[in-house]
Amino acid sequence: MSIESLHDLFLERLKDIYNAEQQIAKAIPDAIEEATRPELKSALDHHLGQTRMHIERLERIFEALGVAPKGTRCRGMEGILKEASDLFSEEPPEEVLDAAIIECCQHVEHYEIAAYGTLREYARQLDIEEAVRLLDQTLHEESETDKVLTGIAESGVNRAARDISDGETAHQL
Amino acid sequence: MSIESLHDLFLERLKDIYNAEQQIAKAIPDAIEEATRPELKSALDHHLGQTRMHIERLERIFEALGVAPKGTRCRGMEGILKEASDLFSEEPPEEVLDAAIIECCQHVEHYEIAAYGTLREYARQLDIEEAVRLLDQTLHEESETDKVLTGIAESGVNRAARDISDGETAHQL
């Protein structure tokens, strides 16, 4: 890469998140498989569909820029997903694993929130209207997913994980 | 690591963010050196002081748990900081570099927001009151830093970076 302008930086970071989204689309099915709570499985499944849509939106932006869609290795997402797979490989009790899955997904979402927030602002400065619109839609969906995951954690997953430590069952509390 | 309970998961993720904060404290001086805008340099310098405080707070939590402070390799932060150093090594024009520094720092902040948000909720479930208080303080500061960085980007850095592309000077717009 050679970065001489904001346009170059925009394109470079677009390639980063394009690769990140592809890594996420590949990782979510494993998380769905590992998850126990139906509402967590369902939220992850919904987000897999959204992720595929986010990839398509990025491809439309590449198209608008007259550039073939191409990712560059996103090391940030690689690291986040490696941490997740290391945690899962410890095979914690299923209640604790659900809590760990939510945390890992929230790291993924926050990486994306930072990325899309910045890209939308770059697109605004560069007056690429279609990109602003598409990036804004995706940013909104990533923020919503983060809130949904927080809701699932607070509605019982973290409590169930704690109860395992106490040797109690969730309904006792 | 062996994760059998929410307490184990809490401790494991505490070690992760402890290592992440140490990586950040090591990386910020380079970002201060690379930055051009005085308000960006100053915000980074302020955050370096906060980061050292966050490390001390984590050490107080380890102490409250009766565990010696110890980090485990945080691959998420490693990846985020590697991306940053790759971008900086491209030596973009200084206005574009300031924009890139802000983006990288916002990835760092969002990693931390996800981590501290989760840790605070785990600490609540585990009734570790001092940890809840300390983690809440840090979470608040990380969120504030993210907003300060957005403010600096929007107050002129991104526009200056765009103007480089147009061969214009910032004051013309």
mmCIF file of C-alpha atoms in Angstrom:
data_model
loop_
_atom_site.group_PDB
_atom_site.id
_atom_site.type_symbol
_atom_site.label_atom_id
_atom_site.label_comp_id
_atom_site.label_asym_id
_atom_site.label_seq_id
_atom_site.Cartn_x
_atom_site.Cartn_y
_atom_site.Cartn_z
ATOM 1 C CA MET A 1 0.000 0.000 0.000
ATOM 2 C CA SER A 2 0.998 3.603 -0.478
ATOM 3 C CA ILE A 3 -1.018 6.185 1.440
ATOM 4 C CA GLU A 4 -0.699 9.681 0.053
ATOM 5 C CA SER A 5 -4.208 11.001 0.662
ATOM 6 C CA LEU A 6 -7.405 10.534 2.699
ATOM 7 C CA HIS A 7 -8.818 8.685 -0.312
ATOM 8 C CA ASP A 8 -5.925 6.188 -0.116
ATOM 9 C CA LEU A 9 -6.477 5.778 3.632
ATOM 10 C CA PHE A 10 -10.236 5.279 3.067
ATOM 11 C CA LEU A 11 -9.559 2.566 0.483
ATOM 12 C CA GLU A 12 -6.952 0.867 2.650
ATOM 13 C CA ARG A 13 -9.272 0.734 5.673
ATOM 14 C CA LEU A 14 -12.143 -0.443 3.444
ATOM 15 C CA LYS A 15 -9.944 -3.404 2.454
ATOM 16 C CA ASP A 16 -9.206 -4.033 6.148
ATOM 17 C CA ILE A 17 -12.871 -4.236 7.181
ATOM 18 C CA TYR A 18 -13.747 -6.238 4.032
ATOM 19 C CA ASN A 19 -11.264 -8.889 5.159
ATOM 20 C CA ALA A 20 -12.469 -8.588 8.780
ATOM 21 C CA GLU A 21 -16.100 -9.208 7.721
ATOM 22 C CA GLN A 22 -15.016 -12.292 5.775
ATOM 23 C CA GLN A 23 -13.173 -13.623 8.839
ATOM 24 C CA ILE A 24 -16.315 -12.978 10.932
ATOM 25 C CA ALA A 25 -18.623 -14.737 8.443
ATOM 26 C CA LYS A 26 -16.327 -17.755 8.670
ATOM 27 C CA ALA A 27 -16.183 -17.691 12.505
ATOM 28 C CA ILE A 28 -19.871 -17.169 13.391
ATOM 29 C CA PRO A 29 -21.060 -20.699 12.467
ATOM 30 C CA ASP A 30 -18.611 -22.156 15.035
ATOM 31 C CA ALA A 31 -19.916 -19.754 17.695
ATOM 32 C CA ILE A 32 -23.523 -20.777 16.859
ATOM 33 C CA GLU A 33 -22.467 -24.414 17.232
ATOM 34 C CA GLU A 34 -20.747 -23.742 20.589
ATOM 35 C CA ALA A 35 -23.561 -21.590 22.069
ATOM 36 C CA THR A 36 -26.210 -23.187 24.298
ATOM 37 C CA ARG A 37 -28.891 -20.535 24.963
ATOM 38 C CA PRO A 38 -31.466 -20.441 22.161
ATOM 39 C CA GLU A 39 -31.627 -16.612 22.207
ATOM 40 C CA LEU A 40 -27.847 -16.420 21.783
ATOM 41 C CA LYS A 41 -27.849 -18.941 18.930
ATOM 42 C CA SER A 42 -30.671 -16.994 17.302
ATOM 43 C CA ALA A 43 -28.906 -13.605 17.693
ATOM 44 C CA LEU A 44 -25.715 -15.032 16.181
ATOM 45 C CA ASP A 45 -27.645 -16.567 13.309
ATOM 46 C CA HIS A 46 -29.354 -13.229 12.617
ATOM 47 C CA HIS A 47 -25.981 -11.491 12.715
ATOM 48 C CA LEU A 48 -24.504 -13.986 10.246
ATOM 49 C CA GLY A 49 -27.145 -12.880 7.738
ATOM 50 C CA GLN A 50 -26.324 -9.227 8.478
ATOM 51 C CA THR A 51 -22.589 -9.898 8.063
ATOM 52 C CA ARG A 52 -23.188 -11.293 4.571
ATOM 53 C CA MET A 53 -25.176 -8.134 3.787
ATOM 54 C CA HIS A 54 -22.328 -5.975 5.153
ATOM 55 C CA ILE A 55 -19.918 -7.741 2.795
ATOM 56 C CA GLU A 56 -22.250 -7.006 -0.133
ATOM 57 C CA ARG A 57 -22.491 -3.347 0.890
ATOM 58 C CA LEU A 58 -18.700 -3.083 0.986
ATOM 59 C CA GLU A 59 -18.592 -4.591 -2.508
ATOM 60 C CA ARG A 60 -21.016 -1.906 -3.701
ATOM 61 C CA ILE A 61 -18.684 0.754 -2.269
ATOM 62 C CA PHE A 62 -15.657 -0.762 -4.014
ATOM 63 C CA GLU A 63 -17.754 -0.732 -7.199
ATOM 64 C CA ALA A 64 -18.691 2.945 -6.689
ATOM 65 C CA LEU A 65 -14.956 3.698 -6.344
ATOM 66 C CA GLY A 66 -14.210 1.760 -9.536
ATOM 67 C CA VAL A 67 -11.986 -0.690 -7.652
ATOM 68 C CA ALA A 68 -12.218 -4.499 -7.586
ATOM 69 C CA PRO A 69 -13.244 -5.703 -4.087
ATOM 70 C CA LYS A 70 -10.146 -6.969 -2.311
ATOM 71 C CA GLY A 71 -9.282 -7.430 1.331
ATOM 72 C CA THR A 72 -6.013 -6.892 3.127
ATOM 73 C CA ARG A 73 -5.207 -9.117 6.087
ATOM 74 C CA CYS A 74 -6.950 -7.613 9.121
ATOM 75 C CA ARG A 75 -4.632 -8.438 11.980
ATOM 76 C CA GLY A 76 -6.908 -6.821 14.569
ATOM 77 C CA MET A 77 -9.764 -9.212 13.749
ATOM 78 C CA GLU A 78 -7.336 -12.135 13.476
ATOM 79 C CA GLY A 79 -6.170 -11.466 17.033
ATOM 80 C CA ILE A 80 -9.686 -11.066 18.397
ATOM 81 C CA LEU A 81 -10.855 -14.323 16.783
ATOM 82 C CA LYS A 82 -7.717 -16.196 17.894
ATOM 83 C CA GLU A 83 -8.450 -15.161 21.497
ATOM 84 C CA ALA A 84 -12.000 -16.445 21.053
ATOM 85 C CA SER A 85 -10.908 -19.827 19.712
ATOM 86 C CA ASP A 86 -8.367 -20.143 22.555
ATOM 87 C CA LEU A 87 -11.146 -19.516 25.098
ATOM 88 C CA PHE A 88 -13.518 -21.991 23.418
ATOM 89 C CA SER A 89 -10.805 -24.668 23.295
ATOM 90 C CA GLU A 90 -10.687 -24.581 27.101
ATOM 91 C CA GLU A 91 -14.130 -26.190 27.002
ATOM 92 C CA PRO A 92 -15.615 -24.323 29.968
ATOM 93 C CA PRO A 93 -19.049 -25.377 31.301
ATOM 94 C CA GLU A 94 -21.741 -24.372 28.808
ATOM 95 C CA GLU A 95 -23.104 -21.492 30.931
ATOM 96 C CA VAL A 96 -19.604 -19.978 31.173
ATOM 97 C CA LEU A 97 -18.971 -20.621 27.478
ATOM 98 C CA ASP A 98 -22.116 -18.645 26.581
ATOM 99 C CA ALA A 99 -20.767 -15.693 28.593
ATOM 100 C CA ALA A 100 -17.364 -16.032 26.880
ATOM 101 C CA ILE A 101 -18.993 -16.171 23.420
ATOM 102 C CA ILE A 102 -20.867 -12.952 24.149
ATOM 103 C CA GLU A 103 -17.682 -11.219 25.265
ATOM 104 C CA CYS A 104 -15.775 -12.314 22.157
ATOM 105 C CA CYS A 105 -18.642 -11.178 19.914
ATOM 106 C CA GLN A 106 -18.673 -7.796 21.644
ATOM 107 C CA HIS A 107 -14.954 -7.398 20.877
ATOM 108 C CA VAL A 108 -15.813 -8.158 17.243
ATOM 109 C CA GLU A 109 -18.681 -5.633 17.262
ATOM 110 C CA HIS A 110 -16.555 -2.910 18.845
ATOM 111 C CA TYR A 111 -13.799 -3.413 16.266
ATOM 112 C CA GLU A 112 -16.462 -2.933 13.608
ATOM 113 C CA ILE A 113 -18.082 0.071 15.324
ATOM 114 C CA ALA A 114 -14.690 1.852 15.393
ATOM 115 C CA ALA A 115 -14.013 0.889 11.761
ATOM 116 C CA TYR A 116 -17.395 1.834 10.296
ATOM 117 C CA GLY A 117 -17.623 5.047 12.344
ATOM 118 C CA THR A 118 -14.280 6.171 10.937
ATOM 119 C CA LEU A 119 -15.000 5.029 7.368
ATOM 120 C CA ARG A 120 -18.332 6.879 7.355
ATOM 121 C CA GLU A 121 -16.574 10.082 8.409
ATOM 122 C CA TYR A 122 -13.873 9.642 5.742
ATOM 123 C CA ALA A 123 -16.606 9.052 3.129
ATOM 124 C CA ARG A 124 -18.363 12.243 4.295
ATOM 125 C CA GLN A 125 -15.178 14.265 3.886
ATOM 126 C CA LEU A 126 -14.634 12.715 0.460
ATOM 127 C CA ASP A 127 -18.266 13.383 -0.588
ATOM 128 C CA ILE A 128 -18.921 9.764 -1.564
ATOM 129 C CA GLU A 129 -22.629 9.872 -0.777
ATOM 130 C CA GLU A 130 -23.525 6.248 -1.507
ATOM 131 C CA ALA A 131 -20.690 5.085 0.739
ATOM 132 C CA VAL A 132 -21.873 7.367 3.574
ATOM 133 C CA ARG A 133 -25.366 5.873 3.325
ATOM 134 C CA LEU A 134 -24.226 2.233 3.190
ATOM 135 C CA LEU A 135 -21.614 2.616 5.951
ATOM 136 C CA ASP A 136 -24.155 4.365 8.151
ATOM 137 C CA GLN A 137 -26.625 1.469 7.746
ATOM 138 C CA THR A 138 -23.975 -1.069 8.699
ATOM 139 C CA LEU A 139 -22.714 1.008 11.637
ATOM 140 C CA HIS A 140 -26.272 1.186 12.947
ATOM 141 C CA GLU A 141 -26.660 -2.612 12.690
ATOM 142 C CA GLU A 142 -23.324 -3.288 14.438
ATOM 143 C CA SER A 143 -24.316 -0.997 17.332
ATOM 144 C CA GLU A 144 -27.691 -2.720 17.584
ATOM 145 C CA THR A 145 -26.040 -6.164 17.665
ATOM 146 C CA ASP A 146 -23.768 -5.003 20.490
ATOM 147 C CA LYS A 147 -26.835 -3.883 22.477
ATOM 148 C CA VAL A 148 -28.682 -7.158 21.784
ATOM 149 C CA LEU A 149 -25.653 -9.121 23.080
ATOM 150 C CA THR A 150 -25.480 -6.964 26.224
ATOM 151 C CA GLY A 151 -29.190 -7.630 26.740
ATOM 152 C CA ILE A 152 -28.714 -11.403 26.462
ATOM 153 C CA ALA A 153 -25.749 -11.308 28.879
ATOM 154 C CA GLU A 154 -27.668 -9.255 31.424
ATOM 155 C CA SER A 155 -30.921 -11.186 31.042
ATOM 156 C CA GLY A 156 -29.464 -14.357 32.479
ATOM 157 C CA VAL A 157 -26.296 -15.662 30.817
ATOM 158 C CA ASN A 158 -23.881 -14.021 33.270
ATOM 159 C CA ARG A 159 -26.061 -15.058 36.218
ATOM 160 C CA ALA A 160 -26.221 -18.645 34.994
ATOM 161 C CA ALA A 161 -22.427 -18.610 34.586
ATOM 162 C CA ARG A 162 -22.050 -17.353 38.158
ATOM 163 C CA ASP A 163 -24.417 -20.007 39.502
ATOM 164 C CA ILE A 164 -22.187 -22.700 38.085
ATOM 165 C CA SER A 165 -19.443 -21.375 40.374
ATOM 166 C CA ASP A 166 -21.753 -21.567 43.347
ATOM 167 C CA GLY A 167 -23.003 -25.030 42.505
ATOM 168 C CA GLU A 168 -26.515 -23.603 42.264
ATOM 169 C CA THR A 169 -29.002 -23.732 39.433
ATOM 170 C CA ALA A 170 -30.107 -20.543 37.759
ATOM 171 C CA HIS A 171 -33.762 -20.730 38.797
ATOM 172 C CA GLN A 172 -32.813 -20.587 42.469
ATOM 173 C CA LEU A 173 -31.796 -16.938 42.101
ATOM 174 C CA MET B 1 -5.664 -21.656 31.837
ATOM 175 C CA SER B 2 -8.563 -23.751 33.016
ATOM 176 C CA ILE B 3 -11.986 -22.073 33.007
ATOM 177 C CA GLU B 4 -14.517 -23.838 35.184
ATOM 178 C CA SER B 5 -16.487 -20.860 36.515
ATOM 179 C CA LEU B 6 -17.374 -17.195 35.914
ATOM 180 C CA HIS B 7 -14.681 -16.349 38.479
ATOM 181 C CA ASP B 8 -12.082 -18.151 36.336
ATOM 182 C CA LEU B 9 -13.332 -16.341 33.220
ATOM 183 C CA PHE B 10 -13.201 -12.989 35.068
ATOM 184 C CA LEU B 11 -9.603 -13.626 36.138
ATOM 185 C CA GLU B 12 -8.585 -14.781 32.661
ATOM 186 C CA ARG B 13 -10.019 -11.680 30.997
ATOM 187 C CA LEU B 14 -8.490 -9.463 33.699
ATOM 188 C CA LYS B 15 -5.094 -10.883 32.693
ATOM 189 C CA ASP B 16 -5.919 -10.191 29.044
ATOM 190 C CA ILE B 17 -6.709 -6.496 29.583
ATOM 191 C CA TYR B 18 -3.744 -6.126 31.992
ATOM 192 C CA ASN B 19 -1.443 -7.223 29.177
ATOM 193 C CA ALA B 20 -3.370 -5.071 26.669
ATOM 194 C CA GLU B 21 -2.922 -1.954 28.850
ATOM 195 C CA GLN B 22 0.807 -2.642 29.092
ATOM 196 C CA GLN B 23 1.034 -2.933 25.300
ATOM 197 C CA ILE B 24 -0.866 0.365 24.998
ATOM 198 C CA ALA B 25 1.384 2.173 27.506
ATOM 199 C CA LYS B 26 4.363 1.070 25.403
ATOM 200 C CA ALA B 27 2.765 2.140 22.094
ATOM 201 C CA ILE B 28 1.369 5.594 22.993
ATOM 202 C CA PRO B 29 4.761 7.399 23.145
ATOM 203 C CA ASP B 30 5.383 6.452 19.476
ATOM 204 C CA ALA B 31 1.943 7.773 18.512
ATOM 205 C CA ILE B 32 2.673 11.047 20.365
ATOM 206 C CA GLU B 33 5.955 11.305 18.440
ATOM 207 C CA GLU B 34 4.234 10.624 15.092
ATOM 208 C CA ALA B 35 1.277 13.003 15.654
ATOM 209 C CA THR B 36 1.409 16.561 14.321
ATOM 210 C CA ARG B 37 -1.658 18.400 15.672
ATOM 211 C CA PRO B 38 -0.997 19.800 19.162
ATOM 212 C CA GLU B 39 -4.495 18.849 20.410
ATOM 213 C CA LEU B 40 -3.923 15.237 19.287
ATOM 214 C CA LYS B 41 -0.480 15.089 20.924
ATOM 215 C CA SER B 42 -1.988 16.522 24.093
ATOM 216 C CA ALA B 43 -4.948 14.072 24.122
ATOM 217 C CA LEU B 44 -2.552 11.133 23.665
ATOM 218 C CA ASP B 45 -0.289 12.403 26.414
ATOM 219 C CA HIS B 46 -3.279 12.746 28.754
ATOM 220 C CA HIS B 47 -4.373 9.218 27.859
ATOM 221 C CA LEU B 48 -0.900 7.830 28.574
ATOM 222 C CA GLY B 49 -1.284 9.081 32.152
ATOM 223 C CA GLN B 50 -4.737 7.519 32.344
ATOM 224 C CA THR B 51 -3.415 4.214 30.971
ATOM 225 C CA ARG B 52 -0.830 4.047 33.762
ATOM 226 C CA MET B 53 -3.645 4.661 36.237
ATOM 227 C CA HIS B 54 -5.730 1.893 34.616
ATOM 228 C CA ILE B 55 -2.816 -0.520 35.096
ATOM 229 C CA GLU B 56 -2.630 0.441 38.779
ATOM 230 C CA ARG B 57 -6.374 -0.093 39.167
ATOM 231 C CA LEU B 58 -6.098 -3.561 37.624
ATOM 232 C CA GLU B 59 -3.292 -4.333 40.090
ATOM 233 C CA ARG B 60 -5.590 -3.313 42.959
ATOM 234 C CA ILE B 61 -8.231 -5.733 41.628
ATOM 235 C CA PHE B 62 -5.696 -8.581 41.412
ATOM 236 C CA GLU B 63 -4.739 -7.728 44.996
ATOM 237 C CA ALA B 64 -8.403 -7.791 46.101
ATOM 238 C CA LEU B 65 -8.654 -11.257 44.537
ATOM 239 C CA GLY B 66 -5.502 -12.388 46.355
ATOM 240 C CA VAL B 67 -3.723 -13.082 43.069
ATOM 241 C CA ALA B 68 -0.351 -11.725 41.898
ATOM 242 C CA PRO B 69 -0.851 -9.331 38.919
ATOM 243 C CA LYS B 70 0.055 -11.181 35.735
ATOM 244 C CA GLY B 71 -0.899 -10.662 32.114
ATOM 245 C CA THR B 72 -1.620 -13.194 29.423
ATOM 246 C CA ARG B 73 -0.714 -12.321 25.834
ATOM 247 C CA CYS B 74 -3.550 -10.223 24.438
ATOM 248 C CA ARG B 75 -3.631 -11.152 20.776
ATOM 249 C CA GLY B 76 -6.486 -8.748 19.999
ATOM 250 C CA MET B 77 -4.431 -5.734 21.112
ATOM 251 C CA GLU B 78 -1.326 -7.156 19.430
ATOM 252 C CA GLY B 79 -3.193 -7.266 16.120
ATOM 253 C CA ILE B 80 -4.647 -3.771 16.515
ATOM 254 C CA LEU B 81 -1.226 -2.278 17.336
ATOM 255 C CA LYS B 82 0.480 -4.202 14.501
ATOM 256 C CA GLU B 83 -2.025 -2.702 12.056
ATOM 257 C CA ALA B 84 -1.224 0.738 13.470
ATOM 258 C CA SER B 85 2.536 0.314 13.092
ATOM 259 C CA ASP B 86 2.042 -0.984 9.530
ATOM 260 C CA LEU B 87 0.020 2.152 8.688
ATOM 261 C CA PHE B 88 2.581 4.477 10.296
ATOM 262 C CA SER B 89 5.450 2.783 8.452
ATOM 263 C CA GLU B 90 3.847 3.868 5.168
ATOM 264 C CA GLU B 91 4.825 7.412 6.152
ATOM 265 C CA PRO B 92 1.705 9.142 4.812
ATOM 266 C CA PRO B 93 1.595 12.976 4.707
ATOM 267 C CA GLU B 94 1.309 14.307 8.262
ATOM 268 C CA GLU B 95 -2.365 15.387 7.928
ATOM 269 C CA VAL B 96 -3.310 11.859 6.783
ATOM 270 C CA LEU B 97 -1.119 10.298 9.469
ATOM 271 C CA ASP B 98 -2.999 12.264 12.162
ATOM 272 C CA ALA B 99 -6.287 10.823 10.819
ATOM 273 C CA ALA B 100 -4.782 7.303 10.802
ATOM 274 C CA ILE B 101 -3.478 7.709 14.372
ATOM 275 C CA ILE B 102 -6.966 8.690 15.545
ATOM 276 C CA GLU B 103 -8.504 5.668 13.831
ATOM 277 C CA CYS B 104 -5.969 3.287 15.381
ATOM 278 C CA CYS B 105 -6.494 4.812 18.824
ATOM 279 C CA GLN B 106 -10.250 4.410 18.441
ATOM 280 C CA HIS B 107 -9.747 0.705 17.707
ATOM 281 C CA VAL B 108 -7.709 0.525 20.917
ATOM 282 C CA GLU B 109 -10.415 2.373 22.881
ATOM 283 C CA HIS B 110 -13.203 0.176 21.529
ATOM 284 C CA TYR B 111 -11.286 -2.983 22.450
ATOM 285 C CA GLU B 112 -11.030 -1.584 25.960
ATOM 286 C CA ILE B 113 -14.677 -0.461 26.113
ATOM 287 C CA ALA B 114 -15.800 -4.012 25.232
ATOM 288 C CA ALA B 115 -13.360 -5.504 27.759
ATOM 289 C CA TYR B 116 -14.113 -3.201 30.700
ATOM 290 C CA GLY B 117 -17.882 -3.286 30.044
ATOM 291 C CA THR B 118 -17.820 -7.075 30.256
ATOM 292 C CA LEU B 119 -15.448 -7.227 33.249
ATOM 293 C CA ARG B 120 -17.611 -4.776 35.207
ATOM 294 C CA GLU B 121 -20.665 -6.970 34.598
ATOM 295 C CA TYR B 122 -18.774 -10.120 35.643
ATOM 296 C CA ALA B 123 -17.590 -8.309 38.803
ATOM 297 C CA ARG B 124 -21.212 -7.308 39.553
ATOM 298 C CA GLN B 125 -22.373 -10.908 39.233
ATOM 299 C CA LEU B 126 -19.513 -12.035 41.459
ATOM 300 C CA ASP B 127 -20.222 -9.283 44.048
ATOM 301 C CA ILE B 128 -16.672 -7.941 43.997
ATOM 302 C CA GLU B 129 -17.622 -4.376 44.872
ATOM 303 C CA GLU B 130 -14.204 -2.742 44.694
ATOM 304 C CA ALA B 131 -13.655 -4.238 41.251
ATOM 305 C CA VAL B 132 -17.036 -2.926 40.034
ATOM 306 C CA ARG B 133 -16.098 0.585 41.190
ATOM 307 C CA LEU B 134 -12.602 0.561 39.681
ATOM 308 C CA LEU B 135 -13.680 -1.017 36.388
ATOM 309 C CA ASP B 136 -16.538 1.473 36.088
ATOM 310 C CA GLN B 137 -14.135 4.417 36.515
ATOM 311 C CA THR B 138 -11.830 3.076 33.807
ATOM 312 C CA LEU B 139 -14.711 2.273 31.447
ATOM 313 C CA HIS B 140 -15.934 5.849 31.809
ATOM 314 C CA GLU B 141 -12.474 7.219 30.985
ATOM 315 C CA GLU B 142 -12.071 4.981 27.929
ATOM 316 C CA SER B 143 -15.465 6.121 26.588
ATOM 317 C CA GLU B 144 -14.516 9.761 27.195
ATOM 318 C CA THR B 145 -11.202 9.300 25.348
ATOM 319 C CA ASP B 146 -13.064 7.811 22.388
ATOM 320 C CA LYS B 147 -15.330 10.891 22.280
ATOM 321 C CA VAL B 148 -12.379 13.290 22.583
ATOM 322 C CA LEU B 149 -10.694 11.547 19.624
ATOM 323 C CA THR B 150 -13.885 11.767 17.537
ATOM 324 C CA GLY B 151 -14.059 15.472 18.401
ATOM 325 C CA ILE B 152 -10.478 16.059 17.244
ATOM 326 C CA ALA B 153 -11.095 14.126 13.998
ATOM 327 C CA GLU B 154 -14.267 16.065 13.255
ATOM 328 C CA SER B 155 -12.862 19.451 14.291
ATOM 329 C CA GLY B 156 -10.358 19.525 11.458
ATOM 330 C CA VAL B 157 -8.041 16.512 11.168
ATOM 331 C CA ASN B 158 -10.149 14.635 8.611
ATOM 332 C CA ARG B 159 -10.757 17.845 6.648
ATOM 333 C CA ALA B 160 -7.044 18.655 6.620
ATOM 334 C CA ALA B 161 -6.347 15.096 5.449
ATOM 335 C CA ARG B 162 -8.865 15.519 2.627
ATOM 336 C CA ASP B 163 -7.382 18.869 1.604
ATOM 337 C CA ILE B 164 -4.023 17.202 1.073
ATOM 338 C CA SER B 165 -5.735 15.090 -1.597
ATOM 339 C CA ASP B 166 -7.130 18.191 -3.271
ATOM 340 C CA GLY B 167 -3.881 20.116 -3.075
ATOM 341 C CA GLU B 168 -5.693 22.752 -1.008
ATOM 342 C CA THR B 169 -4.886 24.197 2.378
ATOM 343 C CA ALA B 170 -7.254 23.699 5.266
ATOM 344 C CA HIS B 171 -8.110 27.374 5.748
ATOM 345 C CA GLN B 172 -9.611 27.610 2.276
ATOM 346 C CA LEU B 173 -12.585 25.456 3.297
#
